[in-house]
Amino acid sequence: LIDHNYYPISPDMRLREFIEIVKKTDYDFFPVIDPKTNTYIGVIHVDDIRAYLFDPNLYDTILVEELIDPSIPTVSLEQEL
């Protein structure tokens, strides 16, 4: 299953910006994509960072790249299942 409906997130985005995106969508997973190379870096699962979402003191100090879970396996369209 390939999900084409996603909201890509930049690794240099501040937590404050990311929270605004989370508020406007109903997604639980957000792929982090390098904007220069369009390369997948990892994913952020909202449940994994819930504690950060409710601490306004962190909104401007944490970057998205610090919240990435790079261990989620992926496949490309070229790979056989």
mmCIF file of C-alpha atoms in Angstrom:
data_model
loop_
_atom_site.group_PDB
_atom_site.id
_atom_site.type_symbol
_atom_site.label_atom_id
_atom_site.label_comp_id
_atom_site.label_asym_id
_atom_site.label_seq_id
_atom_site.Cartn_x
_atom_site.Cartn_y
_atom_site.Cartn_z
ATOM 1 C CA LEU A 1 0.000 0.000 0.000
ATOM 2 C CA ILE A 2 1.400 3.351 -1.022
ATOM 3 C CA ASP A 3 -0.094 6.420 0.542
ATOM 4 C CA HIS A 4 0.023 9.424 -1.762
ATOM 5 C CA ASN A 5 -1.979 11.606 0.614
ATOM 6 C CA TYR A 6 0.554 12.958 3.037
ATOM 7 C CA TYR A 7 1.920 16.259 4.211
ATOM 8 C CA PRO A 8 5.715 16.355 3.853
ATOM 9 C CA ILE A 9 7.636 18.017 6.651
ATOM 10 C CA SER A 10 11.031 19.697 6.396
ATOM 11 C CA PRO A 11 13.667 18.646 8.962
ATOM 12 C CA ASP A 12 14.573 22.271 9.718
ATOM 13 C CA MET A 13 11.001 23.184 10.684
ATOM 14 C CA ARG A 14 10.492 24.298 14.286
ATOM 15 C CA LEU A 15 8.111 22.373 16.521
ATOM 16 C CA ARG A 16 5.784 25.404 16.585
ATOM 17 C CA GLU A 17 5.304 25.235 12.800
ATOM 18 C CA PHE A 18 4.828 21.483 12.902
ATOM 19 C CA ILE A 19 2.116 21.787 15.558
ATOM 20 C CA GLU A 20 0.177 24.164 13.317
ATOM 21 C CA ILE A 21 0.226 21.534 10.569
ATOM 22 C CA VAL A 22 -0.881 18.811 12.988
ATOM 23 C CA LYS A 23 -3.824 21.008 14.039
ATOM 24 C CA LYS A 24 -4.970 21.399 10.431
ATOM 25 C CA THR A 25 -4.771 17.747 9.395
ATOM 26 C CA ASP A 26 -6.073 14.429 10.637
ATOM 27 C CA TYR A 27 -2.818 12.571 9.923
ATOM 28 C CA ASP A 28 -0.964 10.611 12.594
ATOM 29 C CA PHE A 29 2.213 10.076 10.549
ATOM 30 C CA PHE A 30 4.258 12.763 8.827
ATOM 31 C CA PRO A 31 7.117 11.907 6.472
ATOM 32 C CA VAL A 32 10.165 14.122 6.819
ATOM 33 C CA ILE A 33 11.593 15.004 3.422
ATOM 34 C CA ASP A 34 14.823 16.839 2.666
ATOM 35 C CA PRO A 35 13.610 19.848 0.639
ATOM 36 C CA LYS A 36 16.879 20.129 -1.310
ATOM 37 C CA THR A 37 17.074 16.526 -2.522
ATOM 38 C CA ASN A 38 13.453 15.429 -2.065
ATOM 39 C CA THR A 39 14.820 12.448 -0.125
ATOM 40 C CA TYR A 40 12.888 10.659 2.599
ATOM 41 C CA ILE A 41 14.648 11.033 5.966
ATOM 42 C CA GLY A 42 12.240 9.437 8.400
ATOM 43 C CA VAL A 43 8.806 9.781 9.895
ATOM 44 C CA ILE A 44 7.194 11.482 12.849
ATOM 45 C CA HIS A 45 4.344 9.679 14.567
ATOM 46 C CA VAL A 46 2.207 12.088 16.577
ATOM 47 C CA ASP A 47 1.721 9.569 19.407
ATOM 48 C CA ASP A 48 5.502 9.348 19.870
ATOM 49 C CA ILE A 49 5.901 13.096 20.438
ATOM 50 C CA ARG A 50 2.705 13.847 22.333
ATOM 51 C CA ALA A 51 4.590 15.118 25.418
ATOM 52 C CA TYR A 52 6.347 17.753 23.288
ATOM 53 C CA LEU A 53 3.058 18.959 21.812
ATOM 54 C CA PHE A 54 1.800 20.080 25.201
ATOM 55 C CA ASP A 55 4.918 21.915 26.363
ATOM 56 C CA PRO A 56 4.939 25.462 24.910
ATOM 57 C CA ASN A 57 8.436 26.013 26.304
ATOM 58 C CA LEU A 58 9.755 23.642 23.627
ATOM 59 C CA TYR A 59 7.930 25.090 20.626
ATOM 60 C CA ASP A 60 10.800 27.305 19.488
ATOM 61 C CA THR A 61 13.705 25.198 20.747
ATOM 62 C CA ILE A 62 13.073 21.843 19.061
ATOM 63 C CA LEU A 63 13.513 21.178 15.354
ATOM 64 C CA VAL A 64 11.567 18.490 13.544
ATOM 65 C CA GLU A 65 14.827 16.645 12.777
ATOM 66 C CA GLU A 66 15.149 15.920 16.505
ATOM 67 C CA LEU A 67 11.783 14.119 16.524
ATOM 68 C CA ILE A 68 12.302 11.836 13.527
ATOM 69 C CA ASP A 69 12.048 8.077 13.858
ATOM 70 C CA PRO A 70 14.419 6.832 11.115
ATOM 71 C CA SER A 71 13.839 3.173 11.985
ATOM 72 C CA ILE A 72 10.482 2.812 10.221
ATOM 73 C CA PRO A 73 11.102 0.536 7.231
ATOM 74 C CA THR A 74 10.138 1.688 3.755
ATOM 75 C CA VAL A 75 10.009 0.229 0.270
ATOM 76 C CA SER A 76 10.295 1.916 -3.082
ATOM 77 C CA LEU A 77 8.112 1.434 -6.137
ATOM 78 C CA GLU A 78 10.968 -0.452 -7.783
ATOM 79 C CA GLN A 79 11.118 -3.141 -5.094
ATOM 80 C CA GLU A 80 9.137 -6.341 -5.321
ATOM 81 C CA LEU A 81 6.952 -7.151 -2.371
#
